[in-house]
PDB file of C-alpha atoms and ligand atoms in Angstrom:
ATOM      1  CA  MET A  11     169.580 110.688 -22.053  1.00 33.00           C
ATOM      2  CA  THR A  12     168.923 113.860 -22.864  1.00 37.00           C
ATOM      3  CA  PHE A  13     165.092 113.303 -23.022  1.00 40.00           C
ATOM      4  CA  GLY A  14     164.894 112.032 -19.721  1.00 39.00           C
ATOM      5  CA  ARG A  15     166.727 114.943 -18.147  1.00 40.00           C
ATOM      6  CA  ALA A  16     165.224 117.244 -19.827  1.00 43.00           C
ATOM      7  CA  ARG A  17     161.957 115.857 -18.604  1.00 44.00           C
ATOM      8  CA  SER A  18     162.937 115.522 -15.051  1.00 42.00           C
ATOM      9  CA  GLU A  19     163.970 119.155 -14.922  1.00 43.00           C
ATOM     10  CA  ARG A  20     160.457 120.806 -16.295  1.00 47.00           C
ATOM     11  CA  LYS A  21     158.884 118.462 -13.514  1.00 46.00           C
ATOM     12  CA  VAL A  22     161.414 120.218 -10.710  1.00 45.00           C
ATOM     13  CA  GLN A  23     160.828 123.493 -12.006  1.00 44.00           C
ATOM     14  CA  GLU A  24     156.866 123.207 -11.919  1.00 49.00           C
ATOM     15  CA  ALA A  25     157.039 121.439  -8.929  1.00 53.00           C
ATOM     16  CA  PRO A  26     155.708 123.661  -5.989  1.00 50.00           C
ATOM     17  CA  GLY A  27     157.123 120.704  -3.802  1.00 55.00           C
ATOM     18  CA  ALA A  28     156.077 121.623  -0.154  1.00 64.00           C
ATOM     19  CA  PRO A  29     152.254 121.024   1.342  1.00 74.00           C
ATOM     20  CA  GLY A  30     150.143 124.547   1.394  1.00 77.00           C
ATOM     21  CA  ALA A  31     150.923 125.714  -1.860  1.00 87.00           C
ATOM     22  CA  PRO A  32     147.717 126.965  -3.448  1.00 93.00           C
ATOM     23  CA  ALA A  33     145.986 125.364  -6.350  1.00 97.00           C
ATOM     24  CA  ARG A  34     146.811 127.546  -9.856  1.00 98.00           C
ATOM     25  CA  HIS A  35     144.608 125.255 -12.263  1.00 98.00           C
ATOM     26  CA  VAL A  36     141.740 123.584 -11.395  1.00 98.00           C
ATOM     27  CA  ALA A  37     139.779 121.212 -13.240  1.00 99.00           C
ATOM     28  CA  ILE A  38     136.208 119.773 -13.128  1.00 99.00           C
ATOM     29  CA  ILE A  39     134.437 117.048 -14.919  1.00 99.00           C
ATOM     30  CA  MET A  40     130.784 118.104 -13.900  1.00 99.00           C
ATOM     31  CA  ASP A  41     128.394 115.086 -13.896  1.00 99.00           C
ATOM     32  CA  GLY A  42     125.758 113.804 -12.269  1.00 99.00           C
ATOM     33  CA  ASN A  43     123.095 116.288 -13.906  1.00 99.00           C
ATOM     34  CA  GLY A  44     120.996 113.592 -15.122  1.00 98.00           C
ATOM     35  CA  ARG A  45     120.863 111.606 -11.818  1.00 99.00           C
ATOM     36  CA  TRP A  46     120.176 114.864  -9.902  1.00 99.00           C
ATOM     37  CA  ALA A  47     117.097 115.287 -12.137  1.00 99.00           C
ATOM     38  CA  LYS A  48     115.514 112.063 -11.479  1.00 98.00           C
ATOM     39  CA  LYS A  49     116.221 112.279  -8.002  1.00 98.00           C
ATOM     40  CA  HIS A  50     114.159 115.314  -8.091  1.00 98.00           C
ATOM     41  CA  HIS A  51     111.494 113.814 -10.388  1.00 98.00           C
ATOM     42  CA  LEU A  52     112.279 116.342 -12.869  1.00 98.00           C
ATOM     43  CA  PRO A  53     112.886 116.248 -16.535  1.00 98.00           C
ATOM     44  CA  ARG A  54     116.313 115.811 -17.457  1.00 98.00           C
ATOM     45  CA  VAL A  55     116.835 119.613 -19.272  1.00 98.00           C
ATOM     46  CA  ILE A  56     116.204 121.105 -15.402  1.00 99.00           C
ATOM     47  CA  GLY A  57     119.311 118.711 -14.028  1.00 99.00           C
ATOM     48  CA  HIS A  58     121.245 120.600 -16.988  1.00 99.00           C
ATOM     49  CA  LYS A  59     119.965 124.117 -16.258  1.00 98.00           C
ATOM     50  CA  ARG A  60     120.745 123.821 -12.572  1.00 99.00           C
ATOM     51  CA  GLY A  61     124.101 122.382 -13.707  1.00 99.00           C
ATOM     52  CA  VAL A  62     124.900 125.875 -15.733  1.00 98.00           C
ATOM     53  CA  GLU A  63     123.332 127.854 -12.428  1.00 98.00           C
ATOM     54  CA  ALA A  64     126.071 125.685 -10.137  1.00 98.00           C
ATOM     55  CA  VAL A  65     128.854 126.733 -13.220  1.00 98.00           C
ATOM     56  CA  ARG A  66     128.124 131.007 -12.467  1.00 98.00           C
ATOM     57  CA  GLU A  67     128.756 130.512  -8.811  1.00 98.00           C
ATOM     58  CA  VAL A  68     131.601 128.496  -9.492  1.00 98.00           C
ATOM     59  CA  VAL A  69     132.862 130.955 -11.504  1.00 98.00           C
ATOM     60  CA  ARG A  70     132.180 133.902  -9.645  1.00 98.00           C
ATOM     61  CA  ALA A  71     134.012 131.573  -6.216  1.00 98.00           C
ATOM     62  CA  ALA A  72     137.100 130.870  -8.846  1.00 98.00           C
ATOM     63  CA  ARG A  73     137.427 134.752  -9.415  1.00 98.00           C
ATOM     64  CA  HIS A  74     137.282 135.903  -5.862  1.00 97.00           C
ATOM     65  CA  MET A  75     139.586 133.286  -4.668  1.00 97.00           C
ATOM     66  CA  ARG A  76     141.648 134.545  -7.373  1.00 96.00           C
ATOM     67  CA  LEU A  77     142.259 130.935  -8.939  1.00 98.00           C
ATOM     68  CA  GLU A  78     144.676 131.399 -11.899  1.00 98.00           C
ATOM     69  CA  ALA A  79     142.631 129.125 -14.227  1.00 98.00           C
ATOM     70  CA  LEU A  80     139.232 126.408 -14.350  1.00 98.00           C
ATOM     71  CA  THR A  81     138.864 124.362 -16.862  1.00 99.00           C
ATOM     72  CA  ILE A  82     135.079 122.812 -17.120  1.00 99.00           C
ATOM     73  CA  TYR A  83     134.054 119.724 -18.919  1.00 99.00           C
ATOM     74  CA  ALA A  84     131.352 120.794 -20.368  1.00 98.00           C
ATOM     75  CA  PHE A  85     130.620 118.677 -23.406  1.00 98.00           C
ATOM     76  CA  SER A  86     132.713 115.628 -24.530  1.00 98.00           C
ATOM     77  CA  SER A  87     133.263 114.723 -27.996  1.00 98.00           C
ATOM     78  CA  GLU A  88     131.530 111.387 -26.865  1.00 98.00           C
ATOM     79  CA  ASN A  89     128.894 113.387 -25.534  1.00 98.00           C
ATOM     80  CA  TRP A  90     127.026 113.425 -29.463  1.00 98.00           C
ATOM     81  CA  ARG A  91     126.072 109.831 -28.658  1.00 98.00           C
ATOM     82  CA  ARG A  92     123.144 110.897 -26.924  1.00 98.00           C
ATOM     83  CA  PRO A  93     119.501 111.440 -27.984  1.00 98.00           C
ATOM     84  CA  GLU A  94     119.391 114.351 -30.321  1.00 98.00           C
ATOM     85  CA  ASP A  95     116.655 115.780 -27.912  1.00 98.00           C
ATOM     86  CA  GLU A  96     119.304 116.286 -25.005  1.00 98.00           C
ATOM     87  CA  ILE A  97     122.145 117.454 -27.385  1.00 98.00           C
ATOM     88  CA  ASN A  98     119.916 120.077 -28.481  1.00 98.00           C
ATOM     89  CA  ASP A  99     119.007 121.041 -24.673  1.00 98.00           C
ATOM     90  CA  LEU A 100     122.640 121.560 -23.910  1.00 98.00           C
ATOM     91  CA  MET A 101     123.233 124.061 -27.109  1.00 98.00           C
ATOM     92  CA  GLY A 102     120.490 125.978 -26.196  1.00 98.00           C
ATOM     93  CA  LEU A 103     121.615 126.534 -22.580  1.00 98.00           C
ATOM     94  CA  LEU A 104     125.236 126.829 -23.893  1.00 98.00           C
ATOM     95  CA  ARG A 105     123.524 129.526 -26.004  1.00 98.00           C
ATOM     96  CA  ALA A 106     121.712 130.905 -22.993  1.00 98.00           C
ATOM     97  CA  PHE A 107     124.569 131.052 -21.178  1.00 98.00           C
ATOM     98  CA  ILE A 108     127.349 132.872 -22.948  1.00 98.00           C
ATOM     99  CA  ARG A 109     124.109 135.516 -23.445  1.00 98.00           C
ATOM    100  CA  SER A 110     123.525 135.851 -19.927  1.00 98.00           C
ATOM    101  CA  ASP A 111     126.776 135.421 -18.302  1.00 98.00           C
ATOM    102  CA  LEU A 112     129.441 137.247 -20.921  1.00 98.00           C
ATOM    103  CA  GLU A 113     129.358 141.021 -19.808  1.00 98.00           C
ATOM    104  CA  GLU A 114     129.818 139.569 -16.394  1.00 98.00           C
ATOM    105  CA  PHE A 115     133.033 138.125 -17.367  1.00 98.00           C
ATOM    106  CA  VAL A 116     133.799 141.082 -19.202  1.00 98.00           C
ATOM    107  CA  ALA A 117     133.530 143.052 -16.058  1.00 97.00           C
ATOM    108  CA  ASN A 118     134.996 140.753 -13.946  1.00 97.00           C
ATOM    109  CA  ASP A 119     138.702 140.188 -15.508  1.00 98.00           C
ATOM    110  CA  VAL A 120     137.866 136.674 -16.509  1.00 98.00           C
ATOM    111  CA  ARG A 121     139.233 135.492 -19.926  1.00 98.00           C
ATOM    112  CA  LEU A 122     137.252 133.070 -21.362  1.00 98.00           C
ATOM    113  CA  LYS A 123     138.837 130.486 -23.791  1.00 98.00           C
ATOM    114  CA  ILE A 124     137.692 127.151 -25.326  1.00 98.00           C
ATOM    115  CA  ILE A 125     139.309 123.594 -25.281  1.00 98.00           C
ATOM    116  CA  GLY A 126     137.876 120.990 -27.678  1.00 98.00           C
ATOM    117  CA  ASP A 127     136.804 121.842 -31.780  1.00 98.00           C
ATOM    118  CA  TYR A 128     134.166 124.152 -31.348  1.00 98.00           C
ATOM    119  CA  GLY A 129     133.885 124.292 -35.107  1.00 98.00           C
ATOM    120  CA  VAL A 130     131.276 121.904 -35.479  1.00 98.00           C
ATOM    121  CA  PHE A 131     128.874 123.537 -33.421  1.00 98.00           C
ATOM    122  CA  ALA A 132     126.030 125.402 -34.968  1.00 98.00           C
ATOM    123  CA  PRO A 133     127.327 128.582 -37.233  1.00 98.00           C
ATOM    124  CA  ASP A 134     125.280 131.148 -34.601  1.00 98.00           C
ATOM    125  CA  ILE A 135     127.098 129.051 -31.486  1.00 98.00           C
ATOM    126  CA  ILE A 136     130.858 129.814 -33.348  1.00 98.00           C
ATOM    127  CA  THR A 137     129.887 133.252 -33.580  1.00 98.00           C
ATOM    128  CA  MET A 138     128.735 133.737 -29.756  1.00 98.00           C
ATOM    129  CA  ILE A 139     132.049 132.012 -29.274  1.00 98.00           C
ATOM    130  CA  ASP A 140     134.595 133.878 -31.265  1.00 98.00           C
ATOM    131  CA  ASP A 141     132.763 137.324 -29.959  1.00 98.00           C
ATOM    132  CA  ALA A 142     133.143 135.786 -25.931  1.00 98.00           C
ATOM    133  CA  LEU A 143     136.806 135.191 -26.840  1.00 98.00           C
ATOM    134  CA  ALA A 144     137.632 138.241 -28.501  1.00 98.00           C
ATOM    135  CA  ARG A 145     135.947 140.397 -25.624  1.00 98.00           C
ATOM    136  CA  THR A 146     137.791 138.873 -23.162  1.00 98.00           C
ATOM    137  CA  SER A 147     141.061 138.106 -24.429  1.00 98.00           C
ATOM    138  CA  HIS A 148     142.967 140.704 -22.670  1.00 98.00           C
ATOM    139  CA  ASN A 149     141.722 140.117 -19.097  1.00 98.00           C
ATOM    140  CA  THR A 150     143.871 138.510 -16.991  1.00 97.00           C
ATOM    141  CA  GLY A 151     142.244 137.399 -13.986  1.00 97.00           C
ATOM    142  CA  THR A 152     140.698 134.186 -14.135  1.00 98.00           C
ATOM    143  CA  THR A 153     140.942 131.952 -17.020  1.00 98.00           C
ATOM    144  CA  LEU A 154     138.099 130.223 -17.589  1.00 98.00           C
ATOM    145  CA  ALA A 155     138.414 127.173 -20.390  1.00 98.00           C
ATOM    146  CA  ILE A 156     135.112 125.784 -21.543  1.00 99.00           C
ATOM    147  CA  ALA A 157     136.061 121.826 -22.927  1.00 99.00           C
ATOM    148  CA  LEU A 158     133.205 122.000 -26.150  1.00 99.00           C
ATOM    149  CA  ASN A 159     133.340 118.981 -28.160  1.00 98.00           C
ATOM    150  CA  TYR A 160     136.448 117.581 -26.484  1.00 99.00           C
ATOM    151  CA  GLY A 161     138.319 114.861 -26.204  1.00 98.00           C
ATOM    152  CA  SER A 162     141.956 114.299 -24.812  1.00 99.00           C
ATOM    153  CA  GLN A 163     143.127 111.223 -26.738  1.00 98.00           C
ATOM    154  CA  GLN A 164     142.082 113.644 -29.632  1.00 98.00           C
ATOM    155  CA  GLU A 165     144.041 116.395 -28.426  1.00 98.00           C
ATOM    156  CA  ILE A 166     147.081 114.636 -27.693  1.00 98.00           C
ATOM    157  CA  ALA A 167     146.961 112.917 -31.378  1.00 98.00           C
ATOM    158  CA  ARG A 168     146.800 115.977 -32.688  1.00 98.00           C
ATOM    159  CA  ALA A 169     149.624 117.922 -30.629  1.00 98.00           C
ATOM    160  CA  ALA A 170     151.597 114.682 -31.445  1.00 98.00           C
ATOM    161  CA  GLU A 171     151.242 115.532 -35.217  1.00 98.00           C
ATOM    162  CA  ALA A 172     151.999 119.050 -35.168  1.00 98.00           C
ATOM    163  CA  ALA A 173     155.250 118.272 -32.923  1.00 98.00           C
ATOM    164  CA  ALA A 174     155.782 115.716 -35.292  1.00 98.00           C
ATOM    165  CA  ARG A 175     155.483 118.236 -38.372  1.00 98.00           C
ATOM    166  CA  LYS A 176     157.594 120.658 -36.775  1.00 97.00           C
ATOM    167  CA  GLY A 177     160.764 118.209 -36.363  1.00 96.00           C
ATOM    168  CA  ALA A 178     160.847 116.556 -32.388  1.00 94.00           C
ATOM    169  CA  VAL A 179     158.250 114.737 -30.245  1.00 97.00           C
ATOM    170  CA  THR A 180     159.568 115.274 -27.267  1.00 98.00           C
ATOM    171  CA  VAL A 181     157.279 115.839 -23.997  1.00 98.00           C
ATOM    172  CA  GLU A 182     157.994 119.664 -23.861  1.00 98.00           C
ATOM    173  CA  ALA A 183     156.985 119.748 -27.604  1.00 98.00           C
ATOM    174  CA  ILE A 184     153.221 118.088 -27.030  1.00 98.00           C
ATOM    175  CA  ASP A 185     152.466 120.299 -24.291  1.00 98.00           C
ATOM    176  CA  ALA A 186     153.274 122.861 -26.211  1.00 98.00           C
ATOM    177  CA  GLU A 187     150.747 121.876 -28.870  1.00 98.00           C
ATOM    178  CA  LEU A 188     147.823 121.209 -26.759  1.00 98.00           C
ATOM    179  CA  ASP A 189     144.870 123.013 -25.956  1.00 98.00           C
ATOM    180  CA  THR A 190     145.844 124.066 -22.608  1.00 98.00           C
ATOM    181  CA  ALA A 191     149.288 125.110 -23.716  1.00 98.00           C
ATOM    182  CA  ASP A 192     148.721 128.835 -22.589  1.00 97.00           C
ATOM    183  CA  MET A 193     147.498 127.883 -19.353  1.00 98.00           C
ATOM    184  CA  PRO A 194     149.229 126.772 -15.615  1.00 98.00           C
ATOM    185  CA  PRO A 195     149.740 123.264 -15.109  1.00 97.00           C
ATOM    186  CA  LEU A 196     146.843 121.281 -13.650  1.00 98.00           C
ATOM    187  CA  ASP A 197     146.983 121.253  -9.882  1.00 98.00           C
ATOM    188  CA  LEU A 198     143.570 119.960  -9.242  1.00 98.00           C
ATOM    189  CA  LEU A 199     141.106 117.637 -11.004  1.00 98.00           C
ATOM    190  CA  ILE A 200     137.255 117.091  -9.778  1.00 98.00           C
ATOM    191  CA  ARG A 201     135.362 114.981 -10.693  1.00 99.00           C
ATOM    192  CA  THR A 202     131.453 114.636  -9.191  1.00 99.00           C
ATOM    193  CA  SER A 203     128.339 112.551  -8.887  1.00 98.00           C
ATOM    194  CA  GLY A 204     130.610 109.782  -7.254  1.00 98.00           C
ATOM    195  CA  GLU A 205     132.023 108.111 -10.861  1.00 98.00           C
ATOM    196  CA  VAL A 206     135.557 107.318 -10.598  1.00 98.00           C
ATOM    197  CA  ARG A 207     136.677 107.270 -14.205  1.00 98.00           C
ATOM    198  CA  LEU A 208     138.456 110.437 -16.617  1.00 98.00           C
ATOM    199  CA  SER A 209     135.861 109.912 -19.382  1.00 98.00           C
ATOM    200  CA  ASN A 210     138.684 111.153 -21.898  1.00 98.00           C
ATOM    201  CA  PHE A 211     139.454 114.415 -20.084  1.00 99.00           C
ATOM    202  CA  LEU A 212     142.909 116.060 -19.420  1.00 99.00           C
ATOM    203  CA  LEU A 213     144.765 112.750 -19.425  1.00 98.00           C
ATOM    204  CA  TRP A 214     147.976 114.232 -20.363  1.00 98.00           C
ATOM    205  CA  GLN A 215     147.891 117.271 -18.286  1.00 98.00           C
ATOM    206  CA  ALA A 216     146.544 114.878 -14.803  1.00 98.00           C
ATOM    207  CA  ALA A 217     150.022 113.103 -14.900  1.00 98.00           C
ATOM    208  CA  TYR A 218     150.808 114.784 -11.535  1.00 96.00           C
ATOM    209  CA  ALA A 219     147.490 116.354 -10.861  1.00 98.00           C
ATOM    210  CA  GLU A 220     146.189 115.708  -7.781  1.00 98.00           C
ATOM    211  CA  MET A 221     142.030 114.296  -8.450  1.00 98.00           C
ATOM    212  CA  GLN A 222     139.439 114.163  -5.910  1.00 98.00           C
ATOM    213  CA  PHE A 223     136.444 112.444  -6.757  1.00 98.00           C
ATOM    214  CA  LEU A 224     133.517 113.558  -4.867  1.00 98.00           C
ATOM    215  CA  GLU A 225     129.859 112.071  -4.241  1.00 98.00           C
ATOM    216  CA  VAL A 226     128.047 115.547  -4.891  1.00 99.00           C
ATOM    217  CA  LEU A 227     125.941 115.646  -8.045  1.00 99.00           C
ATOM    218  CA  TRP A 228     126.885 118.639 -10.232  1.00 99.00           C
ATOM    219  CA  PRO A 229     124.138 120.599  -9.558  1.00 99.00           C
ATOM    220  CA  ASP A 230     124.634 120.517  -6.088  1.00 99.00           C
ATOM    221  CA  PHE A 231     128.345 121.527  -5.602  1.00 99.00           C
ATOM    222  CA  THR A 232     128.785 125.135  -4.347  1.00 98.00           C
ATOM    223  CA  PRO A 233     131.305 127.616  -3.989  1.00 98.00           C
ATOM    224  CA  ALA A 234     131.591 126.057   0.021  1.00 98.00           C
ATOM    225  CA  HIS A 235     132.795 122.377  -1.987  1.00 98.00           C
ATOM    226  CA  LEU A 236     134.957 124.246  -4.094  1.00 98.00           C
ATOM    227  CA  ARG A 237     136.973 126.080  -1.069  1.00 98.00           C
ATOM    228  CA  GLU A 238     136.851 122.826   0.802  1.00 98.00           C
ATOM    229  CA  ALA A 239     138.544 120.622  -2.170  1.00 98.00           C
ATOM    230  CA  LEU A 240     141.240 123.517  -2.200  1.00 97.00           C
ATOM    231  CA  ASP A 241     142.065 123.545   1.322  1.00 96.00           C
ATOM    232  CA  HIS A 242     142.209 119.439   0.923  1.00 96.00           C
ATOM    233  CA  PHE A 243     144.514 120.373  -1.743  1.00 97.00           C
ATOM    234  CA  ALA A 244     147.007 122.422  -0.063  1.00 94.00           C
ATOM    235  CA  THR A 245     147.388 119.523   2.888  1.00 93.00           C
ATOM    236  CA  ARG A 246     148.865 116.899   0.151  1.00 91.00           C
ATOM    237  CA  GLU A 247     152.615 117.033  -0.290  1.00 91.00           C
ATOM    238  CA  ARG A 248     152.970 116.763  -3.953  1.00 91.00           C
ATOM    239  CA  ARG A 249     156.244 114.552  -4.920  1.00 92.00           C
ATOM    240  CA  PHE A 250     156.789 114.861  -8.290  1.00 94.00           C
ATOM    241  CA  GLY A 251     158.374 111.304  -8.673  1.00 93.00           C
ATOM    242  CA  GLY A 252     160.755 112.451  -5.977  1.00 93.00           C
ATOM    243  CA  ARG A 253     161.265 111.656  -2.329  1.00 85.00           C
TER     244      ARG A 253
HETATM  245  C1  LIG B 315     126.944 115.824 -17.070  1.00 77.22           C
HETATM  246  O1  LIG B 315     125.534 115.485 -16.598  1.00 77.22           O
HETATM  247  C2  LIG B 315     126.423 116.939 -17.990  1.00 77.22           C
HETATM  248  C3  LIG B 315     127.274 116.595 -19.630  1.00 77.22           C
HETATM  249  C4  LIG B 315     127.857 115.653 -19.817  1.00 77.22           C
HETATM  250  C5  LIG B 315     126.853 117.314 -20.674  1.00 77.22           C
HETATM  251  P1  LIG B 315     125.187 114.091 -17.125  1.00 77.22           P
HETATM  252  O2  LIG B 315     123.836 114.377 -18.160  1.00 77.22           O
HETATM  253  O3  LIG B 315     126.148 113.196 -17.519  1.00 77.22           O
HETATM  254  O4  LIG B 315     124.263 113.257 -15.611  1.00 77.22           O
HETATM  255  P2  LIG B 315     124.259 111.715 -15.644  1.00 77.22           P
HETATM  256  O5  LIG B 315     125.846 111.437 -15.180  1.00 77.22           O
HETATM  257  O6  LIG B 315     123.521 111.353 -16.265  1.00 77.22           O
HETATM  258  O7  LIG B 315     123.257 111.770 -14.019  1.00 77.22           O
HETATM  259  C1  LIG B 316     131.978 113.700 -19.033  1.00 77.22           C
HETATM  260  O1  LIG B 316     130.885 113.020 -18.365  1.00 77.22           O
HETATM  261  C2  LIG B 316     131.901 114.607 -19.635  1.00 77.22           C
HETATM  262  C3  LIG B 316     130.718 115.353 -19.352  1.00 77.22           C
HETATM  263  C4  LIG B 316     130.968 116.343 -18.114  1.00 77.22           C
HETATM  264  C5  LIG B 316     130.755 116.562 -20.279  1.00 77.22           C
HETATM  265  P1  LIG B 316     129.913 111.726 -19.166  1.00 77.22           P
HETATM  266  O2  LIG B 316     128.194 111.692 -18.257  1.00 77.22           O
HETATM  267  O3  LIG B 316     129.448 112.154 -20.397  1.00 77.22           O
HETATM  268  O4  LIG B 316     130.784 110.494 -18.918  1.00 77.22           O
HETATM  269  P2  LIG B 316     130.370 109.036 -19.109  1.00 77.22           P
HETATM  270  O5  LIG B 316     129.729 108.952 -19.741  1.00 77.22           O
HETATM  271  O6  LIG B 316     129.778 108.966 -17.506  1.00 77.22           O
HETATM  272  O7  LIG B 316     131.729 108.420 -18.730  1.00 77.22           O
HETATM  273 MG1  LIG B 317     127.083 111.998 -17.026  1.00 77.22          MG
END
């Protein structure tokens, strides 16, 4: 059957095979800001603030390590279920982050990308994001994909619908319609805070990704944790269904 063959050829092509091949694309579920704040007897928003500081350092490290792509889960399509005050705090931090870090992305060859539907955000945030995307679009260093109002099931449904409209619902056709279509295959998915679940993040893309669930709370995550995760990744033998 052609479907099966095409699929296995694609995977074989993508498979770096031997242990030691460096990760090209890492994704992180940045979880544990609330628990960090609680542990330090601080308001929840301070946990989110410290979380943004951790993001800044990790992006710098990813650039330094010449990672091709880093995808970070910043706001899920289910996070709208949180209290309005917390959502407002998160939106405020998003504004502040773009304002303070955009110049560094421009200067350091970081290409910004958004996955998810940010079209529902406040108009000023949409404008800031569009400006940031345009100003970093020619950068070729590290791609930083920020997942905003992102839900993987919705992304897959949208992609399948688009593929069907164009003719054939194949693995390749869906791949090509995902928000991550222009990114390297996902190699490594990290979740902090000890939770072992995907929470609607990159379900399709994680098909053959290595996964690491770390106990560290996101605000305490440092470039050393990323280095360690990548070193561990390099020891894994990825089989992609072969032997
Ligand atoms: C992750 O930290 C940040 C977002 C989801 C925006 P949490 O806010 O989920 O922190 P915990 O899981 O309650 O500790
Ligand atoms: C996942 O964390 C979303 C982000 C990190 C942005 P959550 O804290 O929202 O996930 P659940 O609710 O524990 O599954
Ligand atoms: Mg959480």
